[in-house]
Each structure stands twice: as C-alpha cells, then as structure tokens.
mmCIF file of C-alpha atoms in Angstrom:
data_model
loop_
_atom_site.group_PDB
_atom_site.id
_atom_site.type_symbol
_atom_site.label_atom_id
_atom_site.label_comp_id
_atom_site.label_asym_id
_atom_site.label_seq_id
_atom_site.Cartn_x
_atom_site.Cartn_y
_atom_site.Cartn_z
ATOM 1 C CA UNK A 1 -0.259 0.999 -17.320
ATOM 2 C CA UNK A 2 1.122 3.514 -14.873
ATOM 3 C CA UNK A 3 2.994 2.176 -11.838
ATOM 4 C CA UNK A 4 4.616 3.740 -8.792
ATOM 5 C CA UNK A 5 6.442 2.596 -5.647
ATOM 6 C CA UNK A 6 5.513 3.881 -2.194
ATOM 7 C CA UNK A 7 5.894 3.302 1.530
ATOM 8 C CA UNK A 8 2.723 3.479 3.595
ATOM 9 C CA UNK A 9 3.701 4.733 7.056
ATOM 10 C CA UNK A 10 1.991 3.436 10.222
ATOM 11 C CA UNK A 11 -1.749 3.879 10.724
ATOM 12 C CA UNK A 12 -0.943 6.556 13.315
ATOM 13 C CA UNK A 13 0.966 8.662 10.788
ATOM 14 C CA UNK A 14 -1.578 8.002 8.033
ATOM 15 C CA UNK A 15 -4.425 9.124 10.301
ATOM 16 C CA UNK A 16 -2.503 12.289 11.181
ATOM 17 C CA UNK A 17 -1.733 12.999 7.519
ATOM 18 C CA UNK A 18 -5.366 12.388 6.512
ATOM 19 C CA UNK A 19 -6.635 14.877 9.083
ATOM 20 C CA UNK A 20 -4.905 17.556 6.943
ATOM 21 C CA UNK A 21 -5.209 15.910 3.526
ATOM 22 C CA UNK A 22 -8.992 15.839 3.861
ATOM 23 C CA UNK A 23 -8.990 19.627 3.578
ATOM 24 C CA UNK A 24 -5.771 20.401 1.745
ATOM 25 C CA UNK A 25 -4.967 17.559 -0.671
ATOM 26 C CA UNK A 26 -7.095 16.963 -3.788
ATOM 27 C CA UNK A 27 -5.550 13.466 -3.978
ATOM 28 C CA UNK A 28 -7.095 12.557 -0.616
ATOM 29 C CA UNK A 29 -9.526 10.028 -2.119
ATOM 30 C CA UNK A 30 -7.120 8.578 -4.709
ATOM 31 C CA UNK A 31 -4.478 7.056 -2.438
ATOM 32 C CA UNK A 32 -3.829 6.687 1.281
ATOM 33 C CA UNK A 33 -0.971 8.723 2.815
ATOM 34 C CA UNK A 34 2.388 7.601 1.470
ATOM 35 C CA UNK A 35 6.052 8.334 0.867
ATOM 36 C CA UNK A 36 6.882 8.037 -2.837
ATOM 37 C CA UNK A 37 9.998 5.948 -3.503
ATOM 38 C CA UNK A 38 9.630 5.944 -7.298
ATOM 39 C CA UNK A 39 7.504 8.410 -9.251
ATOM 40 C CA UNK A 40 4.832 7.137 -11.655
ATOM 41 C CA UNK A 41 6.265 5.292 -14.684
ATOM 42 C CA UNK A 42 4.752 3.418 -17.604
ATOM 43 C CA UNK A 43 5.183 -0.351 -18.005
ATOM 44 C CA UNK A 44 3.497 -3.081 -20.038
ATOM 45 C CA UNK A 45 2.205 -6.328 -18.504
ATOM 46 C CA UNK A 46 5.381 -8.081 -19.680
ATOM 47 C CA UNK A 47 7.723 -5.377 -18.456
ATOM 48 C CA UNK A 48 6.152 -5.247 -15.008
ATOM 49 C CA UNK A 49 7.067 -8.887 -14.343
ATOM 50 C CA UNK A 50 10.732 -8.151 -14.983
ATOM 51 C CA UNK A 51 10.464 -4.984 -12.923
ATOM 52 C CA UNK A 52 8.710 -6.754 -10.028
ATOM 53 C CA UNK A 53 11.469 -9.379 -9.964
ATOM 54 C CA UNK A 54 14.114 -6.654 -9.839
ATOM 55 C CA UNK A 55 12.244 -4.889 -7.034
ATOM 56 C CA UNK A 56 12.032 -8.186 -5.134
ATOM 57 C CA UNK A 57 15.835 -8.465 -5.288
ATOM 58 C CA UNK A 58 16.205 -4.934 -3.946
ATOM 59 C CA UNK A 59 13.795 -5.685 -1.077
ATOM 60 C CA UNK A 60 15.642 -8.885 -0.156
ATOM 61 C CA UNK A 61 18.944 -7.061 0.123
ATOM 62 C CA UNK A 62 17.544 -4.153 2.143
ATOM 63 C CA UNK A 63 17.059 -4.289 5.901
ATOM 64 C CA UNK A 64 13.992 -2.729 7.533
ATOM 65 C CA UNK A 65 14.497 1.029 7.808
ATOM 66 C CA UNK A 66 13.796 3.617 10.479
ATOM 67 C CA UNK A 67 11.424 6.341 9.375
ATOM 68 C CA UNK A 68 11.688 9.496 11.459
ATOM 69 C CA UNK A 69 9.457 12.543 11.198
ATOM 70 C CA UNK A 70 10.356 15.733 13.055
ATOM 71 C CA UNK A 71 8.576 18.550 11.299
ATOM 72 C CA UNK A 72 6.261 19.894 8.647
ATOM 73 C CA UNK A 73 7.862 21.539 5.640
ATOM 74 C CA UNK A 74 7.057 22.810 2.147
ATOM 75 C CA UNK A 75 8.373 22.697 -1.432
ATOM 76 C CA UNK A 76 7.497 26.366 -1.859
ATOM 77 C CA UNK A 77 8.426 28.368 -3.919
ATOM 78 C CA UNK A 78 8.798 25.471 -6.421
ATOM 79 C CA UNK A 79 5.406 23.996 -5.498
ATOM 80 C CA UNK A 80 2.831 24.864 -2.871
ATOM 81 C CA UNK A 81 3.121 21.381 -1.404
ATOM 82 C CA UNK A 82 3.112 20.937 2.377
ATOM 83 C CA UNK A 83 4.448 17.699 3.762
ATOM 84 C CA UNK A 84 5.692 15.748 6.738
ATOM 85 C CA UNK A 85 9.446 15.777 6.331
ATOM 86 C CA UNK A 86 11.033 12.337 6.660
ATOM 87 C CA UNK A 87 14.664 12.345 7.785
ATOM 88 C CA UNK A 88 16.859 11.549 4.750
ATOM 89 C CA UNK A 89 18.787 8.718 6.375
ATOM 90 C CA UNK A 90 21.478 6.710 4.629
ATOM 91 C CA UNK A 91 19.065 3.733 4.551
ATOM 92 C CA UNK A 92 16.191 5.418 2.792
ATOM 93 C CA UNK A 93 18.481 7.213 0.339
ATOM 94 C CA UNK A 94 20.134 3.965 -0.648
ATOM 95 C CA UNK A 95 16.753 2.205 -1.013
ATOM 96 C CA UNK A 96 15.679 5.041 -3.326
ATOM 97 C CA UNK A 97 18.912 4.713 -5.278
ATOM 98 C CA UNK A 98 18.531 0.938 -5.639
ATOM 99 C CA UNK A 99 15.033 1.476 -7.046
ATOM 100 C CA UNK A 100 16.521 3.710 -9.770
ATOM 101 C CA UNK A 101 19.493 1.533 -10.773
ATOM 102 C CA UNK A 102 20.150 -1.499 -12.992
ATOM 103 C CA UNK A 103 16.894 -2.852 -14.451
ATOM 104 C CA UNK A 104 15.067 -0.141 -12.508
ATOM 105 C CA UNK A 105 17.147 2.671 -14.049
ATOM 106 C CA UNK A 106 15.314 5.934 -14.455
ATOM 107 C CA UNK A 107 16.048 9.586 -13.929
ATOM 108 C CA UNK A 108 13.827 11.122 -11.273
ATOM 109 C CA UNK A 109 12.540 14.578 -12.191
ATOM 110 C CA UNK A 110 13.463 15.969 -8.793
ATOM 111 C CA UNK A 111 16.196 15.122 -6.324
ATOM 112 C CA UNK A 112 14.845 12.788 -3.612
ATOM 113 C CA UNK A 113 13.413 14.562 -0.590
ATOM 114 C CA UNK A 114 11.640 11.854 1.444
ATOM 115 C CA UNK A 115 8.243 13.217 2.460
ATOM 116 C CA UNK A 116 4.588 12.459 3.082
ATOM 117 C CA UNK A 117 2.385 15.031 1.336
ATOM 118 C CA UNK A 118 -0.416 16.497 3.437
ATOM 119 C CA UNK A 119 -1.452 19.405 1.202
ATOM 120 C CA UNK A 120 -1.010 20.441 -2.423
ATOM 121 C CA UNK A 121 -2.373 22.774 -5.089
ATOM 122 C CA UNK A 122 -2.905 25.391 -2.388
ATOM 123 C CA UNK A 123 -3.235 29.064 -3.188
ATOM 124 C CA UNK A 124 -0.317 31.204 -2.020
ATOM 125 C CA UNK A 125 -2.384 32.635 0.826
ATOM 126 C CA UNK A 126 -3.730 29.289 1.970
ATOM 127 C CA UNK A 127 -0.262 27.771 1.719
ATOM 128 C CA UNK A 128 1.337 30.369 3.966
ATOM 129 C CA UNK A 129 -1.543 30.285 6.467
ATOM 130 C CA UNK A 130 -1.518 26.493 6.793
ATOM 131 C CA UNK A 131 2.261 26.182 6.834
ATOM 132 C CA UNK A 132 2.530 28.974 9.380
ATOM 133 C CA UNK A 133 0.281 27.195 11.847
ATOM 134 C CA UNK A 134 1.855 23.774 11.238
ATOM 135 C CA UNK A 135 5.361 25.143 11.771
ATOM 136 C CA UNK A 136 4.371 25.919 15.352
ATOM 137 C CA UNK A 137 3.512 22.305 16.092
ATOM 138 C CA UNK A 138 5.867 19.794 17.612
ATOM 139 C CA UNK A 139 6.016 16.415 15.989
ATOM 140 C CA UNK A 140 8.357 13.583 16.817
ATOM 141 C CA UNK A 141 7.581 10.201 15.364
ATOM 142 C CA UNK A 142 9.867 7.284 14.651
ATOM 143 C CA UNK A 143 8.861 3.881 13.325
ATOM 144 C CA UNK A 144 10.297 0.848 11.591
ATOM 145 C CA UNK A 145 9.308 0.274 7.980
ATOM 146 C CA UNK A 146 9.524 -3.367 6.922
ATOM 147 C CA UNK A 147 7.760 -3.241 3.547
ATOM 148 C CA UNK A 148 6.948 -1.129 0.536
ATOM 149 C CA UNK A 149 4.440 -1.454 -2.286
ATOM 150 C CA UNK A 150 4.223 -1.377 -6.064
ATOM 151 C CA UNK A 151 0.953 0.272 -7.144
ATOM 152 C CA UNK A 152 -0.834 0.878 -10.433
ATOM 153 C CA UNK A 153 -3.245 3.606 -11.392
ATOM 154 C CA UNK A 154 -6.847 3.149 -12.481
ATOM 155 C CA UNK A 155 -8.614 5.334 -15.052
ATOM 156 C CA UNK A 156 -10.235 7.439 -12.326
ATOM 157 C CA UNK A 157 -6.797 8.326 -10.946
ATOM 158 C CA UNK A 158 -6.953 6.082 -7.871
ATOM 159 C CA UNK A 159 -4.157 3.640 -7.033
ATOM 160 C CA UNK A 160 -4.404 -0.118 -6.394
ATOM 161 C CA UNK A 161 -1.631 -2.187 -4.827
ATOM 162 C CA UNK A 162 -0.062 -4.665 -7.231
ATOM 163 C CA UNK A 163 2.433 -6.177 -4.818
ATOM 164 C CA UNK A 164 3.992 -5.808 -1.389
ATOM 165 C CA UNK A 165 7.717 -6.296 -0.913
ATOM 166 C CA UNK A 166 8.928 -7.084 2.575
ATOM 167 C CA UNK A 167 12.383 -5.855 3.479
ATOM 168 C CA UNK A 168 15.137 -8.142 4.639
ATOM 169 C CA UNK A 169 16.668 -11.523 4.165
ATOM 170 C CA UNK A 170 15.168 -13.315 7.123
ATOM 171 C CA UNK A 171 11.781 -14.071 5.592
ATOM 172 C CA UNK A 172 10.349 -17.551 5.410
ATOM 173 C CA UNK B 1 -6.982 -2.405 14.109
ATOM 174 C CA UNK B 2 -9.512 -3.610 11.556
ATOM 175 C CA UNK B 3 -8.266 -5.914 8.812
ATOM 176 C CA UNK B 4 -9.841 -7.549 5.762
ATOM 177 C CA UNK B 5 -8.758 -9.777 2.872
ATOM 178 C CA UNK B 6 -9.620 -8.976 -0.733
ATOM 179 C CA UNK B 7 -8.844 -9.769 -4.352
ATOM 180 C CA UNK B 8 -8.359 -6.803 -6.666
ATOM 181 C CA UNK B 9 -9.505 -7.875 -10.145
ATOM 182 C CA UNK B 10 -7.714 -6.661 -13.305
ATOM 183 C CA UNK B 11 -7.521 -2.948 -14.121
ATOM 184 C CA UNK B 12 -10.106 -3.566 -16.869
ATOM 185 C CA UNK B 13 -12.659 -4.900 -14.393
ATOM 186 C CA UNK B 14 -11.823 -2.256 -11.790
ATOM 187 C CA UNK B 15 -12.310 0.525 -14.351
ATOM 188 C CA UNK B 16 -15.671 -0.973 -15.360
ATOM 189 C CA UNK B 17 -16.751 -1.311 -11.727
ATOM 190 C CA UNK B 18 -15.656 2.256 -10.937
ATOM 191 C CA UNK B 19 -17.737 3.670 -13.798
ATOM 192 C CA UNK B 20 -20.784 2.538 -11.776
ATOM 193 C CA UNK B 21 -19.359 2.902 -8.274
ATOM 194 C CA UNK B 22 -18.670 6.572 -8.869
ATOM 195 C CA UNK B 23 -22.419 7.176 -8.924
ATOM 196 C CA UNK B 24 -23.813 4.268 -6.916
ATOM 197 C CA UNK B 25 -21.331 3.269 -4.219
ATOM 198 C CA UNK B 26 -20.656 5.547 -1.239
ATOM 199 C CA UNK B 27 -17.463 3.513 -0.626
ATOM 200 C CA UNK B 28 -16.081 4.611 -4.002
ATOM 201 C CA UNK B 29 -13.315 6.745 -2.467
ATOM 202 C CA UNK B 30 -12.471 4.390 0.413
ATOM 203 C CA UNK B 31 -11.213 1.358 -1.513
ATOM 204 C CA UNK B 32 -10.672 0.347 -5.132
ATOM 205 C CA UNK B 33 -13.017 -2.313 -6.628
ATOM 206 C CA UNK B 34 -12.531 -5.659 -4.940
ATOM 207 C CA UNK B 35 -13.862 -9.095 -4.122
ATOM 208 C CA UNK B 36 -13.981 -9.655 -0.355
ATOM 209 C CA UNK B 37 -12.461 -12.970 0.733
ATOM 210 C CA UNK B 38 -12.667 -12.277 4.454
ATOM 211 C CA UNK B 39 -14.905 -9.651 6.029
ATOM 212 C CA UNK B 40 -13.421 -7.000 8.332
ATOM 213 C CA UNK B 41 -12.057 -8.423 11.595
ATOM 214 C CA UNK B 42 -10.192 -6.961 14.553
ATOM 215 C CA UNK B 43 -6.591 -7.914 15.332
ATOM 216 C CA UNK B 44 -3.777 -6.481 17.448
ATOM 217 C CA UNK B 45 -0.270 -5.832 16.104
ATOM 218 C CA UNK B 46 0.874 -9.114 17.664
ATOM 219 C CA UNK B 47 -2.074 -11.136 16.376
ATOM 220 C CA UNK B 48 -1.681 -9.856 12.831
ATOM 221 C CA UNK B 49 1.803 -11.371 12.555
ATOM 222 C CA UNK B 50 0.453 -14.818 13.403
ATOM 223 C CA UNK B 51 -2.475 -14.256 11.057
ATOM 224 C CA UNK B 52 -0.235 -13.037 8.200
ATOM 225 C CA UNK B 53 1.928 -16.149 8.589
ATOM 226 C CA UNK B 54 -1.163 -18.360 8.411
ATOM 227 C CA UNK B 55 -2.399 -16.502 5.321
ATOM 228 C CA UNK B 56 1.027 -16.951 3.720
ATOM 229 C CA UNK B 57 0.689 -20.723 4.190
ATOM 230 C CA UNK B 58 -2.763 -20.676 2.565
ATOM 231 C CA UNK B 59 -1.423 -18.662 -0.401
ATOM 232 C CA UNK B 60 1.508 -21.031 -0.894
ATOM 233 C CA UNK B 61 -0.773 -24.039 -1.085
ATOM 234 C CA UNK B 62 -3.277 -22.415 -3.457
ATOM 235 C CA UNK B 63 -2.788 -22.283 -7.225
ATOM 236 C CA UNK B 64 -3.721 -19.167 -9.198
ATOM 237 C CA UNK B 65 -7.473 -19.139 -9.762
ATOM 238 C CA UNK B 66 -9.713 -18.270 -12.693
ATOM 239 C CA UNK B 67 -12.100 -15.443 -11.998
ATOM 240 C CA UNK B 68 -15.104 -15.400 -14.334
ATOM 241 C CA UNK B 69 -17.785 -12.725 -14.496
ATOM 242 C CA UNK B 70 -20.916 -13.280 -16.558
ATOM 243 C CA UNK B 71 -23.550 -10.975 -15.173
ATOM 244 C CA UNK B 72 -24.706 -8.254 -12.835
ATOM 245 C CA UNK B 73 -26.803 -9.318 -9.872
ATOM 246 C CA UNK B 74 -28.191 -8.031 -6.572
ATOM 247 C CA UNK B 75 -28.555 -9.052 -2.922
ATOM 248 C CA UNK B 76 -32.068 -7.585 -2.875
ATOM 249 C CA UNK B 77 -34.346 -8.035 -0.942
ATOM 250 C CA UNK B 78 -31.736 -8.617 1.832
ATOM 251 C CA UNK B 79 -29.670 -5.581 0.801
ATOM 252 C CA UNK B 80 -29.922 -3.117 -2.082
ATOM 253 C CA UNK B 81 -26.438 -4.059 -3.222
ATOM 254 C CA UNK B 82 -25.713 -4.453 -6.936
ATOM 255 C CA UNK B 83 -22.626 -6.373 -7.937
ATOM 256 C CA UNK B 84 -20.679 -8.157 -10.623
ATOM 257 C CA UNK B 85 -21.330 -11.807 -9.936
ATOM 258 C CA UNK B 86 -18.173 -13.923 -9.844
ATOM 259 C CA UNK B 87 -18.658 -17.596 -10.693
ATOM 260 C CA UNK B 88 -18.451 -19.623 -7.453
ATOM 261 C CA UNK B 89 -15.841 -22.079 -8.675
ATOM 262 C CA UNK B 90 -14.403 -24.868 -6.571
ATOM 263 C CA UNK B 91 -11.097 -22.936 -6.418
ATOM 264 C CA UNK B 92 -12.451 -19.712 -5.030
ATOM 265 C CA UNK B 93 -14.755 -21.479 -2.569
ATOM 266 C CA UNK B 94 -11.878 -23.503 -1.192
ATOM 267 C CA UNK B 95 -9.653 -20.406 -0.922
ATOM 268 C CA UNK B 96 -12.446 -18.725 1.053
ATOM 269 C CA UNK B 97 -12.775 -21.791 3.247
ATOM 270 C CA UNK B 98 -9.020 -21.940 3.912
ATOM 271 C CA UNK B 99 -9.110 -18.279 5.006
ATOM 272 C CA UNK B 100 -11.755 -19.197 7.613
ATOM 273 C CA UNK B 101 -10.127 -22.349 9.019
ATOM 274 C CA UNK B 102 -7.410 -23.251 11.525
ATOM 275 C CA UNK B 103 -5.680 -20.130 12.863
ATOM 276 C CA UNK B 104 -7.928 -18.087 10.576
ATOM 277 C CA UNK B 105 -11.123 -19.587 12.009
ATOM 278 C CA UNK B 106 -14.098 -17.267 11.990
ATOM 279 C CA UNK B 107 -17.754 -17.475 11.220
ATOM 280 C CA UNK B 108 -18.743 -15.305 8.282
ATOM 281 C CA UNK B 109 -22.000 -13.422 8.802
ATOM 282 C CA UNK B 110 -23.272 -14.428 5.368
ATOM 283 C CA UNK B 111 -22.675 -17.462 3.204
ATOM 284 C CA UNK B 112 -19.989 -16.717 0.616
ATOM 285 C CA UNK B 113 -21.275 -15.292 -2.664
ATOM 286 C CA UNK B 114 -18.185 -14.137 -4.578
ATOM 287 C CA UNK B 115 -18.904 -10.670 -5.959
ATOM 288 C CA UNK B 116 -17.536 -7.225 -6.786
ATOM 289 C CA UNK B 117 -19.858 -4.522 -5.448
ATOM 290 C CA UNK B 118 -20.704 -1.728 -7.873
ATOM 291 C CA UNK B 119 -23.570 -0.086 -5.989
ATOM 292 C CA UNK B 120 -24.920 -0.039 -2.437
ATOM 293 C CA UNK B 121 -27.190 1.869 -0.070
ATOM 294 C CA UNK B 122 -29.484 2.551 -3.014
ATOM 295 C CA UNK B 123 -33.114 3.506 -2.551
ATOM 296 C CA UNK B 124 -35.598 0.853 -3.687
ATOM 297 C CA UNK B 125 -36.467 2.841 -6.801
ATOM 298 C CA UNK B 126 -32.878 3.573 -7.759
ATOM 299 C CA UNK B 127 -31.945 -0.045 -7.114
ATOM 300 C CA UNK B 128 -34.584 -1.432 -9.439
ATOM 301 C CA UNK B 129 -33.870 1.178 -12.163
ATOM 302 C CA UNK B 130 -30.125 0.569 -12.156
ATOM 303 C CA UNK B 131 -30.403 -3.194 -11.878
ATOM 304 C CA UNK B 132 -33.015 -3.274 -14.649
ATOM 305 C CA UNK B 133 -30.715 -1.552 -17.117
ATOM 306 C CA UNK B 134 -27.636 -3.556 -16.094
ATOM 307 C CA UNK B 135 -29.503 -6.841 -16.469
ATOM 308 C CA UNK B 136 -29.835 -6.067 -20.184
ATOM 309 C CA UNK B 137 -26.092 -5.852 -20.644
ATOM 310 C CA UNK B 138 -23.870 -8.667 -21.759
ATOM 311 C CA UNK B 139 -20.695 -9.175 -19.845
ATOM 312 C CA UNK B 140 -18.198 -11.973 -20.242
ATOM 313 C CA UNK B 141 -14.860 -11.591 -18.577
ATOM 314 C CA UNK B 142 -12.408 -14.223 -17.430
ATOM 315 C CA UNK B 143 -9.001 -13.620 -15.893
ATOM 316 C CA UNK B 144 -6.346 -15.346 -13.817
ATOM 317 C CA UNK B 145 -5.901 -14.157 -10.249
ATOM 318 C CA UNK B 146 -2.430 -14.826 -8.864
ATOM 319 C CA UNK B 147 -2.499 -12.761 -5.674
ATOM 320 C CA UNK B 148 -4.687 -11.387 -2.920
ATOM 321 C CA UNK B 149 -4.208 -8.715 -0.269
ATOM 322 C CA UNK B 150 -4.522 -8.160 3.473
ATOM 323 C CA UNK B 151 -5.721 -4.604 4.162
ATOM 324 C CA UNK B 152 -6.280 -2.459 7.228
ATOM 325 C CA UNK B 153 -8.656 0.403 7.763
ATOM 326 C CA UNK B 154 -7.727 3.991 8.629
ATOM 327 C CA UNK B 155 -9.809 6.273 10.854
ATOM 328 C CA UNK B 156 -11.414 7.960 7.843
ATOM 329 C CA UNK B 157 -12.724 4.581 6.644
ATOM 330 C CA UNK B 158 -10.262 4.119 3.783
ATOM 331 C CA UNK B 159 -8.226 0.923 3.381
ATOM 332 C CA UNK B 160 -4.443 0.558 3.035
ATOM 333 C CA UNK B 161 -2.733 -2.624 1.877
ATOM 334 C CA UNK B 162 -0.714 -4.337 4.603
ATOM 335 C CA UNK B 163 0.562 -7.227 2.517
ATOM 336 C CA UNK B 164 0.204 -9.000 -0.812
ATOM 337 C CA UNK B 165 0.135 -12.793 -0.963
ATOM 338 C CA UNK B 166 0.994 -14.398 -4.281
ATOM 339 C CA UNK B 167 -0.688 -17.693 -5.015
ATOM 340 C CA UNK B 168 1.226 -20.852 -5.772
ATOM 341 C CA UNK B 169 4.262 -22.844 -4.868
ATOM 342 C CA UNK B 170 6.511 -21.898 -7.756
ATOM 343 C CA UNK B 171 7.661 -18.563 -6.447
ATOM 344 C CA UNK B 172 11.279 -17.634 -6.003
#
C-alpha cells in the first residue's frame, strides 16, 4: 500500500488554497490542502506498524512548530507547480529530517522545500498568467502546527488518514 | 467549525465502496468511504479541545471492534440511500452510545444503523435498479477496527482529519 506523511494547515489556509486548487489543481478532489513531509512510499501491513511506531517517537520528541506563509511561488522551470511557500524554519527542516532517518530512512527525490500546492500540471501560459497575478497579492499567515498525519492511498487515487501524530511530550 | 466522527474501513472495503460511489454518490470527492459514528456538529476551537479529550477517554476504554459486512441495503422509503450494512454488534452500538454521552451528549436525528454509504440522492428509478442488482450479490467481509477519526469540514464541503483515536488500553 502507498503511504505518505503530511501536515494539514488550518481551515483558513486550506480554504484559501482550495479557492485556487478548484481551478488549477487536478488533485483537488483526491486530498485536502497539505504540506508533504514525506513523499509517497510503499509499505506492507507489517512494515507500517514498525513505521508508525517510529513516527510516533519522532512526534513525541518534536515540539509544536510555527508555520509561516508569506508568498506564492513556483517550481518552474522544473515543474509548473504553484504553491504557498512555507518558511523553511529550523523546526520544520529538522522534523522533515527526522522523518527520513533511522527506521524512516529514505532518500527524497527532491530537496525539501516546504510548500502547499495550489496549482499543478498547468500549461506554460496558464502558469505564467496565474503566477503573475498571485505574485501581486500580499499574504501573511502564521499558525502553530501541533500534529501531522500518516495517510494511505486508495485505488482511485484519493488519500485516507491512517493515523494522526500529535507533536510534543506533554500529552496525556 | 463543523466536526464529525467516522470509522474508515479497510482499503479493500473503501475501494469496493468507491467503485459504486464514483457513479452513485455526489459526496464521492468530499470524503473517502466511511461509517459515521457521530453526525456533523458545530464546535468552537475551545470546545473542540474539551471534546477531543472526552473522545480520547472513550477510545482508551474501548477495545478494537469487529466490523462485519454481509449485504447491501437501503434507507428507502425514508431516503434513497444505498449502503453496505454493517452488523449492529454490541461493541459498535456501545461505542456509538459512548460518543453521545457525558461531555459528548447529543441527540442523533436518526436511530443508529451502522452503514457505509455507497449511493445517495438517487432518483426512485435509479435507486430501485441499482439496489436490485446489488441485492443479488454476495458479500462477506469481516475486519478489525482499531481506530476512528474526528474530522472537520472545509468551505468546499470536503472533510479533513483533525485527529485519530486508537482503540484500547494497551497503547504505548
């Protein structure tokens, strides 16, 4: 089965992202707006138990993190992907690293650029039009993230949550 | 914000449900296949913390439950809703009850019939055609459910997971 790890930002940010994704992201109906912490990977039912335990340890030893968004950006020319750029703070980089170390070892295809996709698979023209108008907008959003989620993918491509991991030691 | 509590059945059952939902359920893109344990309710950010704590207590004191599906059924003539009927075992009924008692008190609109919707808002003709052919099919699926989820709804109607609750006392 295919699994992935994501952060769902606040409803406010998800609603904003969806207002663009509806038109510009073919994955709109498959998953709600998210920041990918670990790209899709394969695991068996047995493996995922070991993996979930390892993720739980990471979550326990990670404090809630600040997520700050200041602008729209794009992966062009590599990909015509437009996204909300999330500030690459020490905290989020080290959470990403912890989710790719030890029992969770894996080599990400790309270097980690924390982001929330709002458009993808755009034509070159559409990409530059949309990005051009978004670049003119001011955005300033900061929020505390106290959890992330392990998801798995169904046959139709949509994602279901397998488990939530709350950040921090002070949990009952 | 609007919250709800659901069980996501196994990938196998979700894939089966989606093969019908794709054609017959207008909510197909808003949420993956699920069994509703608590219907949508409103809560503020402050209230949801108290509620999540109460749900956590319920989960801790509930053992994993068997979920058994033996047939397709329908809520007709009340509603043209076709669903996978989940056996109303003692375990699932008492989990439902616990999620409507104490701090989680609320009066469900309908009596609890555990089910996984596969079609809704069907015309009378479509409803009887689809149900007629499904009634001829054999289905026999049993699985252990060891978690359920608290979700919230975005402005576009889709649902995001807020938190997973694992059932049972023997958790690290």
